[in-house]
Tab-separated table of C-alpha atoms and ligand atoms in Angstrom:
chain	number	residue	atom	x	y	z
A	894	UNK	CA	28.864	-23.948	9.159
A	895	UNK	CA	25.475	-24.270	10.863
A	896	UNK	CA	23.578	-27.462	10.007
A	897	UNK	CA	20.246	-26.514	8.419
A	898	UNK	CA	17.687	-28.918	9.948
A	899	UNK	CA	14.773	-27.165	8.169
A	900	UNK	CA	16.134	-28.280	4.759
A	901	UNK	CA	15.013	-31.886	5.252
A	902	UNK	CA	12.590	-31.504	8.174
A	903	UNK	CA	10.554	-28.352	7.479
A	904	UNK	CA	7.907	-29.311	10.044
A	905	UNK	CA	10.272	-29.928	12.986
A	906	UNK	CA	9.261	-27.447	15.706
A	907	UNK	CA	11.818	-28.233	18.470
A	908	UNK	CA	15.564	-29.011	18.642
A	909	UNK	CA	18.378	-29.340	21.209
A	910	UNK	CA	21.429	-27.503	19.860
A	911	UNK	CA	24.911	-26.596	21.092
A	912	UNK	CA	26.152	-23.023	21.387
A	913	UNK	CA	29.235	-22.467	19.198
A	914	UNK	CA	29.538	-18.761	19.812
A	915	UNK	CA	27.621	-15.935	21.495
A	916	UNK	CA	29.025	-12.497	20.670
A	917	UNK	CA	27.615	-9.103	21.741
A	918	UNK	CA	26.215	-7.083	18.854
A	919	UNK	CA	25.152	-3.590	19.935
A	920	UNK	CA	22.639	-4.045	22.780
A	921	UNK	CA	21.870	-7.601	21.582
A	922	UNK	CA	23.685	-10.884	21.004
A	923	UNK	CA	24.460	-12.887	17.895
A	924	UNK	CA	24.149	-16.593	18.711
A	925	UNK	CA	25.714	-19.268	16.499
A	926	UNK	CA	24.594	-22.890	17.010
A	927	UNK	CA	25.926	-26.200	15.629
A	928	UNK	CA	22.494	-26.810	14.055
A	929	UNK	CA	19.203	-24.910	13.803
A	930	UNK	CA	15.528	-25.151	12.931
A	931	UNK	CA	15.321	-21.342	12.438
A	932	UNK	CA	15.060	-20.427	8.753
A	933	UNK	CA	17.094	-17.247	8.119
A	934	UNK	CA	15.307	-14.507	6.194
A	935	UNK	CA	16.137	-14.378	2.480
A	936	UNK	CA	14.913	-15.126	-1.022
A	937	UNK	CA	11.687	-13.235	-0.345
A	938	UNK	CA	10.823	-15.371	2.710
A	939	UNK	CA	10.768	-14.060	6.289
A	940	UNK	CA	12.753	-15.677	9.122
A	941	UNK	CA	11.058	-17.883	11.702
A	942	UNK	CA	9.629	-16.692	15.003
A	943	UNK	CA	10.407	-18.583	18.217
A	944	UNK	CA	12.624	-18.917	21.303
A	945	UNK	CA	16.084	-20.237	22.198
A	946	UNK	CA	16.469	-21.287	25.860
A	947	UNK	CA	13.162	-19.482	26.498
A	948	UNK	CA	14.556	-16.177	25.092
A	949	UNK	CA	12.625	-14.645	22.175
A	950	UNK	CA	14.530	-14.581	18.865
A	951	UNK	CA	14.412	-11.105	17.261
A	952	UNK	CA	15.971	-11.806	13.861
A	953	UNK	CA	17.703	-14.664	12.001
A	954	UNK	CA	20.003	-14.211	9.026
A	955	UNK	CA	22.772	-16.042	7.216
A	956	UNK	CA	26.353	-14.781	7.065
A	957	UNK	CA	29.041	-16.738	5.239
A	958	UNK	CA	27.472	-20.150	5.908
A	959	UNK	CA	26.754	-19.368	9.563
A	960	UNK	CA	23.215	-18.705	10.751
A	961	UNK	CA	23.093	-15.788	13.163
A	962	UNK	CA	20.237	-15.738	15.744
A	963	UNK	CA	19.744	-12.260	17.247
A	964	UNK	CA	18.580	-12.452	20.894
A	965	UNK	CA	18.236	-9.756	23.598
A	966	UNK	CA	20.336	-11.670	26.209
A	967	UNK	CA	22.815	-14.554	26.255
A	968	UNK	CA	21.350	-18.006	27.075
A	969	UNK	CA	22.613	-20.076	30.056
A	970	UNK	CA	24.643	-23.232	29.405
A	971	UNK	CA	26.075	-24.791	26.253
A	972	UNK	CA	23.011	-26.799	25.306
A	973	UNK	CA	19.868	-24.854	24.383
A	974	UNK	CA	16.315	-25.805	23.458
A	975	UNK	CA	15.155	-24.162	20.219
A	976	UNK	CA	11.463	-23.787	19.478
A	977	UNK	CA	9.865	-22.213	16.445
A	978	UNK	CA	6.272	-21.084	16.005
A	979	UNK	CA	5.048	-23.874	13.704
A	980	UNK	CA	1.845	-22.028	12.764
A	981	UNK	CA	3.865	-19.116	11.367
A	982	UNK	CA	6.334	-21.516	9.695
A	983	UNK	CA	3.466	-23.397	8.046
A	984	UNK	CA	1.939	-20.142	6.764
A	985	UNK	CA	5.353	-19.014	5.389
A	986	UNK	CA	5.841	-22.427	3.715
A	987	UNK	CA	2.364	-22.464	2.208
A	988	UNK	CA	2.835	-18.974	0.730
A	989	UNK	CA	6.365	-19.668	-0.472
A	990	UNK	CA	5.404	-23.023	-2.020
A	991	UNK	CA	2.291	-21.465	-3.589
A	992	UNK	CA	4.625	-18.890	-5.169
A	993	UNK	CA	6.654	-21.721	-6.800
A	994	UNK	CA	3.427	-23.236	-8.169
A	995	UNK	CA	1.990	-19.935	-9.485
A	996	UNK	CA	5.307	-18.866	-11.076
A	997	UNK	CA	5.797	-22.312	-12.683
A	998	UNK	CA	2.212	-22.475	-14.005
A	999	UNK	CA	2.419	-18.902	-15.430
A	1000	UNK	CA	5.622	-19.887	-17.216
A	1001	UNK	CA	4.242	-23.190	-18.540
A	1002	UNK	CA	0.882	-21.749	-19.665
A	1003	UNK	CA	1.823	-18.298	-21.000
A	1004	UNK	CA	5.663	-18.042	-20.845
A	1005	UNK	CA	5.089	-15.178	-18.414
A	1006	UNK	CA	8.307	-14.815	-16.458
A	1007	UNK	CA	8.506	-14.095	-12.709
A	1008	UNK	CA	10.821	-11.138	-12.055
A	1009	UNK	CA	10.635	-11.073	-8.256
A	1010	UNK	CA	8.521	-12.562	-5.452
A	1011	UNK	CA	7.992	-11.471	-1.837
A	1012	UNK	CA	6.124	-12.937	1.115
A	1013	UNK	CA	4.788	-10.119	3.271
A	1014	UNK	CA	1.954	-9.636	5.746
A	1015	UNK	CA	-0.811	-10.284	5.014
A	1016	UNK	CA	-0.259	-11.329	1.351
A	1017	UNK	CA	2.518	-12.662	-0.811
A	1018	UNK	CA	3.112	-11.107	-4.201
A	1019	UNK	CA	4.784	-12.014	-7.483
A	1020	UNK	CA	5.888	-9.509	-10.115
A	1021	UNK	CA	5.444	-10.828	-13.656
A	1022	UNK	CA	6.915	-9.512	-16.863
A	1023	UNK	CA	3.469	-9.039	-18.446
A	1024	UNK	CA	-0.056	-8.282	-17.167
A	1025	UNK	CA	-2.664	-11.071	-17.319
A	1026	UNK	CA	-6.305	-10.841	-18.406
A	1027	UNK	CA	-9.202	-12.402	-16.479
A	1028	UNK	CA	-9.178	-15.578	-18.626
A	1029	UNK	CA	-5.435	-16.070	-18.074
A	1030	UNK	CA	-5.757	-15.546	-14.316
A	1031	UNK	CA	-8.585	-18.059	-14.194
A	1032	UNK	CA	-6.592	-20.649	-16.175
A	1033	UNK	CA	-3.573	-19.999	-13.945
A	1034	UNK	CA	-5.545	-20.492	-10.734
A	1035	UNK	CA	-7.182	-23.670	-12.122
A	1036	UNK	CA	-3.764	-25.132	-12.971
A	1037	UNK	CA	-2.422	-24.316	-9.476
A	1038	UNK	CA	-5.508	-25.910	-7.884
A	1039	UNK	CA	-4.964	-29.080	-9.965
A	1040	UNK	CA	-1.348	-29.336	-8.788
A	1041	UNK	CA	-2.386	-28.800	-5.134
A	1042	UNK	CA	-5.102	-31.424	-5.457
A	1043	UNK	CA	-2.647	-33.943	-7.011
A	1044	UNK	CA	-0.560	-33.701	-3.784
A	1045	UNK	CA	2.760	-34.018	-5.667
A	1046	UNK	CA	5.865	-34.713	-3.535
A	1047	UNK	CA	8.378	-31.845	-3.190
A	1048	UNK	CA	12.128	-32.625	-2.827
A	1049	UNK	CA	15.146	-30.429	-2.133
A	1050	UNK	CA	18.500	-31.759	-3.377
A	1051	UNK	CA	21.988	-30.268	-3.675
A	1052	UNK	CA	23.969	-30.368	-6.935
A	1053	UNK	CA	27.285	-29.053	-8.230
A	1054	UNK	CA	26.959	-26.096	-10.679
A	1055	UNK	CA	28.062	-28.490	-13.479
A	1056	UNK	CA	25.315	-31.009	-12.634
A	1057	UNK	CA	22.679	-28.242	-12.333
A	1058	UNK	CA	23.698	-26.826	-15.731
A	1059	UNK	CA	22.787	-30.202	-17.316
A	1060	UNK	CA	19.272	-30.166	-15.851
A	1061	UNK	CA	16.029	-28.582	-16.955
A	1062	UNK	CA	15.645	-25.750	-14.427
A	1063	UNK	CA	13.116	-22.893	-14.524
A	1064	UNK	CA	14.580	-19.434	-13.890
A	1065	UNK	CA	18.081	-18.222	-13.168
A	1066	UNK	CA	20.634	-20.084	-11.028
A	1067	UNK	CA	22.765	-17.845	-8.798
A	1068	UNK	CA	26.392	-19.125	-8.959
A	1069	UNK	CA	27.190	-21.011	-5.740
A	1070	UNK	CA	29.402	-24.016	-4.944
A	1071	UNK	CA	26.325	-26.072	-3.993
A	1072	UNK	CA	23.091	-25.508	-5.910
A	1073	UNK	CA	19.891	-26.354	-4.038
A	1074	UNK	CA	17.180	-27.428	-6.468
A	1075	UNK	CA	13.570	-27.642	-5.362
A	1076	UNK	CA	11.589	-30.148	-7.382
A	1077	UNK	CA	7.821	-30.466	-7.505
A	1078	UNK	CA	7.689	-33.994	-8.891
A	1079	UNK	CA	6.758	-34.030	-12.560
A	1080	UNK	CA	5.820	-30.328	-12.535
A	1081	UNK	CA	8.684	-27.908	-11.826
A	1082	UNK	CA	12.354	-27.595	-10.898
A	1083	UNK	CA	13.721	-24.321	-9.533
A	1084	UNK	CA	16.839	-23.193	-7.615
A	1085	UNK	CA	15.781	-21.959	-4.154
A	1086	UNK	CA	16.986	-21.823	-0.542
A	1087	UNK	CA	13.593	-21.422	1.188
A	1088	UNK	CA	11.369	-23.773	3.189
A	1089	UNK	CA	8.767	-25.744	1.238
A	1090	UNK	CA	5.809	-27.976	2.044
A	1091	UNK	CA	6.711	-31.717	1.808
A	1092	UNK	CA	3.980	-32.077	-0.830
A	1093	UNK	CA	1.722	-29.707	-2.791
A	1094	UNK	CA	-1.431	-30.787	-0.917
A	1095	UNK	CA	-0.219	-29.021	2.224
A	1096	UNK	CA	-0.353	-25.642	0.412
A	1097	UNK	CA	-4.129	-25.717	0.836
A	1098	UNK	CA	-6.439	-23.263	-0.957
A	1099	UNK	CA	-4.861	-20.503	-3.076
A	1100	UNK	CA	-6.613	-17.201	-3.845
A	1101	UNK	CA	-5.612	-14.187	-5.916
A	1102	UNK	CA	-6.413	-11.154	-3.788
A	1103	UNK	CA	-5.305	-8.142	-5.868
A	1104	UNK	CA	-3.069	-6.820	-8.627
A	1105	UNK	CA	-1.444	-3.608	-9.815
A	1106	UNK	CA	1.272	-2.365	-12.181
A	1107	UNK	CA	4.553	-1.501	-10.435
A	1108	UNK	CA	7.437	0.021	-12.459
A	1109	UNK	CA	6.181	-1.659	-15.633
A	1110	UNK	CA	5.762	-5.088	-13.994
A	1111	UNK	CA	2.460	-6.811	-13.189
A	1112	UNK	CA	2.250	-7.445	-9.443
A	1113	UNK	CA	-0.152	-10.208	-8.429
A	1114	UNK	CA	-1.078	-10.542	-4.733
A	1115	UNK	CA	-2.045	-13.975	-3.456
A	1116	UNK	CA	-2.945	-15.853	-0.269
A	1117	UNK	CA	-2.482	-19.534	0.558
A	1118	UNK	CA	-3.633	-21.956	3.267
A	1119	UNK	CA	-5.515	-20.537	6.254
A	1120	UNK	CA	-5.119	-16.962	5.002
A	1121	UNK	CA	-6.713	-17.854	1.659
A	1122	UNK	CA	-9.551	-19.485	3.561
A	1123	UNK	CA	-9.991	-16.383	5.781
A	1124	UNK	CA	-9.939	-14.159	2.689
A	1125	UNK	CA	-12.687	-16.233	1.035
A	1126	UNK	CA	-14.833	-15.983	4.177
A	1127	UNK	CA	-14.388	-12.211	4.289
A	1128	UNK	CA	-15.330	-11.956	0.608
A	1129	UNK	CA	-18.500	-13.940	1.253
A	1130	UNK	CA	-19.400	-11.666	4.157
A	1131	UNK	CA	-18.751	-8.574	2.029
A	1132	UNK	CA	-21.033	-9.869	-0.722
A	1133	UNK	CA	-23.757	-10.538	1.829
A	1134	UNK	CA	-23.273	-7.079	3.373
A	1135	UNK	CA	-23.346	-5.349	-0.041
A	1136	UNK	CA	-26.450	-7.343	-0.922
A	1137	UNK	CA	-28.101	-5.974	2.204
A	1138	UNK	CA	-27.114	-2.366	1.334
A	1139	UNK	CA	-28.327	-2.670	-2.243
A	1140	UNK	CA	-31.358	-4.774	-1.231
A	1141	UNK	CA	-30.270	-7.502	-3.620
A	1142	UNK	CA	-30.153	-11.158	-2.696
A	1143	UNK	CA	-27.801	-12.914	-5.083
A	1144	UNK	CA	-24.097	-12.049	-5.673
A	1145	UNK	CA	-24.925	-11.608	-9.426
A	1146	UNK	CA	-27.646	-9.019	-8.733
A	1147	UNK	CA	-25.327	-7.300	-6.294
A	1148	UNK	CA	-22.509	-7.114	-8.854
A	1149	UNK	CA	-24.900	-5.762	-11.500
A	1150	UNK	CA	-26.098	-3.095	-9.085
A	1151	UNK	CA	-22.535	-1.975	-8.360
A	1152	UNK	CA	-21.595	-2.009	-12.062
A	1153	UNK	CA	-24.641	0.193	-12.840
A	1154	UNK	CA	-23.651	2.635	-10.110
A	1155	UNK	CA	-20.082	2.803	-11.474
A	1156	UNK	CA	-21.412	3.572	-14.946
A	1157	UNK	CA	-23.568	6.378	-13.586
A	1158	UNK	CA	-20.668	7.889	-11.639
A	1159	UNK	CA	-18.969	9.840	-14.504
A	1160	UNK	CA	-22.346	11.287	-15.576
A	1161	UNK	CA	-23.074	12.413	-12.006
A	1162	UNK	CA	-19.578	13.860	-11.619
A	1163	UNK	CA	-20.053	15.915	-14.765
A	1164	UNK	CA	-23.374	17.343	-13.592
A	1165	UNK	CA	-21.767	18.227	-10.237
A	1166	UNK	CA	-19.061	20.143	-12.153
A	1167	UNK	CA	-21.728	21.940	-14.152
A	1168	UNK	CA	-23.656	22.933	-11.015
A	1169	UNK	CA	-20.467	24.219	-9.396
A	1170	UNK	CA	-19.753	26.424	-12.427
A	1171	UNK	CA	-23.307	27.781	-12.274
A	1172	UNK	CA	-22.997	28.478	-8.549
A	1173	UNK	CA	-19.697	30.276	-9.142
A	1174	UNK	CA	-21.191	32.488	-11.867
A	1175	UNK	CA	-24.329	33.292	-9.869
A	1176	UNK	CA	-22.390	34.122	-6.693
A	1177	UNK	CA	-19.945	36.299	-8.651
A	1178	UNK	CA	-22.902	38.160	-10.195
A	1179	UNK	CA	-24.540	38.749	-6.770
A	1180	UNK	CA	-21.318	39.882	-5.111
A	1181	UNK	CA	-20.475	42.163	-8.033
A	1182	UNK	CA	-23.872	43.854	-7.637
A	1183	UNK	CA	-23.288	44.223	-3.881
A	1184	UNK	CA	-19.811	45.735	-4.490
A	1185	UNK	CA	-21.195	48.160	-7.083
A	1186	UNK	CA	-23.546	49.695	-4.475
A	1187	UNK	CA	-20.437	51.514	-3.292
A	1188	UNK	CA	-20.109	53.570	-6.493
A	1189	UNK	CA	-16.957	55.573	-5.662
A	1190	UNK	CA	-14.976	52.505	-4.564
A	1191	UNK	CA	-16.574	49.122	-5.461
A	1192	UNK	CA	-15.577	46.634	-2.753
A	1193	UNK	CA	-17.072	43.591	-1.042
A	1194	UNK	CA	-16.736	41.477	2.105
A	1195	UNK	CA	-18.607	38.165	2.333
A	1196	UNK	CA	-18.625	34.971	4.433
A	1197	UNK	CA	-19.559	31.852	2.449
A	1198	UNK	CA	-20.056	28.168	3.286
A	1199	UNK	CA	-19.358	24.949	1.364
A	1200	UNK	CA	-16.683	26.319	-0.978
A	1201	UNK	CA	-13.345	24.708	-1.686
A	1202	UNK	CA	-10.082	26.677	-2.051
A	1203	UNK	CA	-9.905	26.424	-5.831
A	1204	UNK	CA	-13.454	27.706	-6.427
A	1205	UNK	CA	-12.936	30.433	-3.793
A	1206	UNK	CA	-9.847	31.696	-5.628
A	1207	UNK	CA	-11.715	31.592	-8.969
A	1208	UNK	CA	-14.567	33.651	-7.426
A	1209	UNK	CA	-12.101	36.240	-6.127
A	1210	UNK	CA	-10.315	36.459	-9.519
A	1211	UNK	CA	-13.657	36.859	-11.297
A	1212	UNK	CA	-14.667	39.828	-9.080
A	1213	UNK	CA	-11.321	41.620	-9.502
A	1214	UNK	CA	-11.582	40.986	-13.251
A	1215	UNK	CA	-15.049	42.597	-13.295
A	1216	UNK	CA	-13.533	45.776	-11.812
A	1217	UNK	CA	-14.135	45.358	-8.040
A	1218	UNK	CA	-11.348	47.308	-6.301
A	1219	UNK	CA	-11.169	45.246	-3.075
A	1220	UNK	CA	-12.482	41.729	-2.387
A	1221	UNK	CA	-12.424	39.937	0.993
A	1222	UNK	CA	-13.984	36.474	1.249
A	1223	UNK	CA	-14.255	33.957	4.070
A	1224	UNK	CA	-14.995	30.261	3.498
A	1225	UNK	CA	-16.314	28.507	6.601
A	1226	UNK	CA	-15.760	24.784	6.921
A	1227	UNK	CA	-16.576	23.310	10.328
A	1228	UNK	CA	-14.452	25.213	12.860
A	1229	UNK	CA	-11.985	26.343	10.219
A	1230	UNK	CA	-12.073	29.498	8.076
A	1231	UNK	CA	-10.286	29.965	4.758
A	1232	UNK	CA	-9.779	33.638	3.913
A	1233	UNK	CA	-8.771	35.393	0.737
A	1234	UNK	CA	-8.304	39.115	0.127
A	1235	UNK	CA	-7.343	40.856	-3.106
A	1236	UNK	CA	-7.162	44.380	-4.472
A	1237	UNK	CA	-7.101	45.565	-8.049
A	1238	UNK	CA	-3.551	46.474	-9.076
A	1239	UNK	CA	-2.938	50.227	-9.185
A	1240	UNK	CA	-0.104	52.743	-8.850
A	1241	UNK	CA	-0.582	53.182	-5.132
A	1242	UNK	CA	-1.835	50.044	-3.455
A	1243	UNK	CA	-3.015	49.720	0.138
A	1244	UNK	CA	-0.616	47.755	2.437
A	1245	UNK	CA	-2.634	44.519	2.393
A	1246	UNK	CA	0.370	42.145	2.449
A	1247	UNK	CA	1.735	43.705	5.652
A	1248	UNK	CA	-1.665	43.595	7.397
A	1249	UNK	CA	-2.167	39.898	6.573
A	1250	UNK	CA	1.389	39.028	7.609
A	1251	UNK	CA	0.511	40.233	11.130
A	1252	UNK	CA	-3.027	38.822	11.082
A	1253	UNK	CA	-2.291	35.101	10.474
A	1254	UNK	CA	0.234	34.432	13.284
A	1255	UNK	CA	-1.820	36.570	15.699
A	1256	UNK	CA	-4.837	34.289	15.106
A	1257	UNK	CA	-3.110	30.879	15.195
A	1258	UNK	CA	-3.435	30.648	11.450
A	1259	UNK	CA	-1.284	30.003	8.421
A	1260	UNK	CA	-1.014	32.082	5.301
A	1261	UNK	CA	0.437	35.208	3.700
A	1262	UNK	CA	0.607	37.037	0.426
A	1263	UNK	CA	1.274	40.349	-1.270
A	1264	UNK	CA	-0.618	43.655	-1.530
A	1265	UNK	CA	-2.430	42.299	-4.605
A	1266	UNK	CA	-3.494	38.936	-3.127
A	1267	UNK	CA	-3.286	37.160	0.203
A	1268	UNK	CA	-4.825	33.958	1.523
A	1269	UNK	CA	-4.674	31.531	4.428
A	1270	UNK	CA	-6.546	29.586	7.090
A	1271	UNK	CA	-7.561	30.625	10.618
A	1272	UNK	CA	-10.083	29.371	13.217
A	1273	UNK	CA	-13.671	30.383	12.416
A	1274	UNK	CA	-13.736	32.590	15.562
A	1275	UNK	CA	-11.281	34.983	13.783
A	1276	UNK	CA	-13.921	36.119	11.240
A	1277	UNK	CA	-14.869	39.331	13.129
A	1278	UNK	CA	-11.200	40.330	13.423
A	1279	UNK	CA	-10.694	39.616	9.711
A	1280	UNK	CA	-13.714	41.830	8.913
A	1281	UNK	CA	-12.263	44.589	11.146
A	1282	UNK	CA	-8.878	44.297	9.386
A	1283	UNK	CA	-10.630	44.667	6.024
A	1284	UNK	CA	-12.759	47.706	7.029
A	1285	UNK	CA	-10.307	50.463	5.948
A	1286	UNK	CA	-9.494	48.546	2.727
A	1287	UNK	CA	-13.228	48.292	1.940
A	1288	UNK	CA	-13.475	52.076	2.217
A	1289	UNK	CA	-10.477	52.394	-0.121
A	1290	UNK	CA	-8.453	54.405	2.384
A	1291	UNK	CA	-5.099	55.349	0.875
A	1292	UNK	CA	-5.797	53.891	-2.569
A	1293	UNK	CA	-5.461	55.764	-5.834
B	1154	ZN	ZN1	11.460	-21.874	-2.708
């Protein structure tokens, strides 16, 4: 069994250890030491980064009481110098400890249970049983800040399952022969195998940075320590930048400006929809008149700009519905051209499907369809060829 130095000395960055075993594992090696400062990944916390004998450690995990260090080559000698990146370890510890504090405070204040917690880049997150309103989040953050400010000592101690069962412990205890309880003095006791700050003061600032519902649970994203500080700085900059855009000076004015804009948005969206419907009707009317100039066989070919696929299809349907026998439309967008061609269903239809089937691959495009309707996308330069393809259809050659 590997001795876990990080349990009692979470801020120890270097250690001389003895190699117990070094076995090849695929292209890499699994190194077992008599003792280690490398925390193995698990319980929602990442493993440590660092080197052993100057060789970078790729992964660290626990397997039946042994801690396996994955390294790209075997180290020289039996005694090796282990070094971990203390900055990364501190950030992991601050986030993991902050998670204990947030989960405990949410339980104490609102009996809101933590389902799962993960520390990822750049934020940690906790999934709670129930969503929380602004007032609850504010009270939660205030409570966490109080506990950080009080700089309460944090201890890790091992107990037998029988001893642990007698104690007041928050959350579930996974059955194990030795139970590791993490105690924030006078505040919380929880079973956990991770690395924790020696006292709550070292957690530093805590910020909530986002939230969303995931599979019925309320996921709250948070940052602690330096990352929380960086987040706050970025927020300040964003407020200043927004203030400049909206020509407002205070964060309150800026927020009001944005709230006003958000309220106007649905109204503007609705008028855009209305204008699009009007444009569709007007264009259909114009094209119908153009098609009707050809009295014996009403048909139309037109290149349009600024139309999306859905409106283009609606325009085509409208014209066929009005009695146009053949419709061919192009929709230019930058260097790309959307095309749609349709003919009114009749006993003997012109072979439109076959013509389009050959047209798209021959013009580096995508698309297809039947004799009644075909559509696709080609480069804009293919417009003249598309018009040429449509020429006999526009004259109604072979239709009944
Ligand atoms: Zn923990």
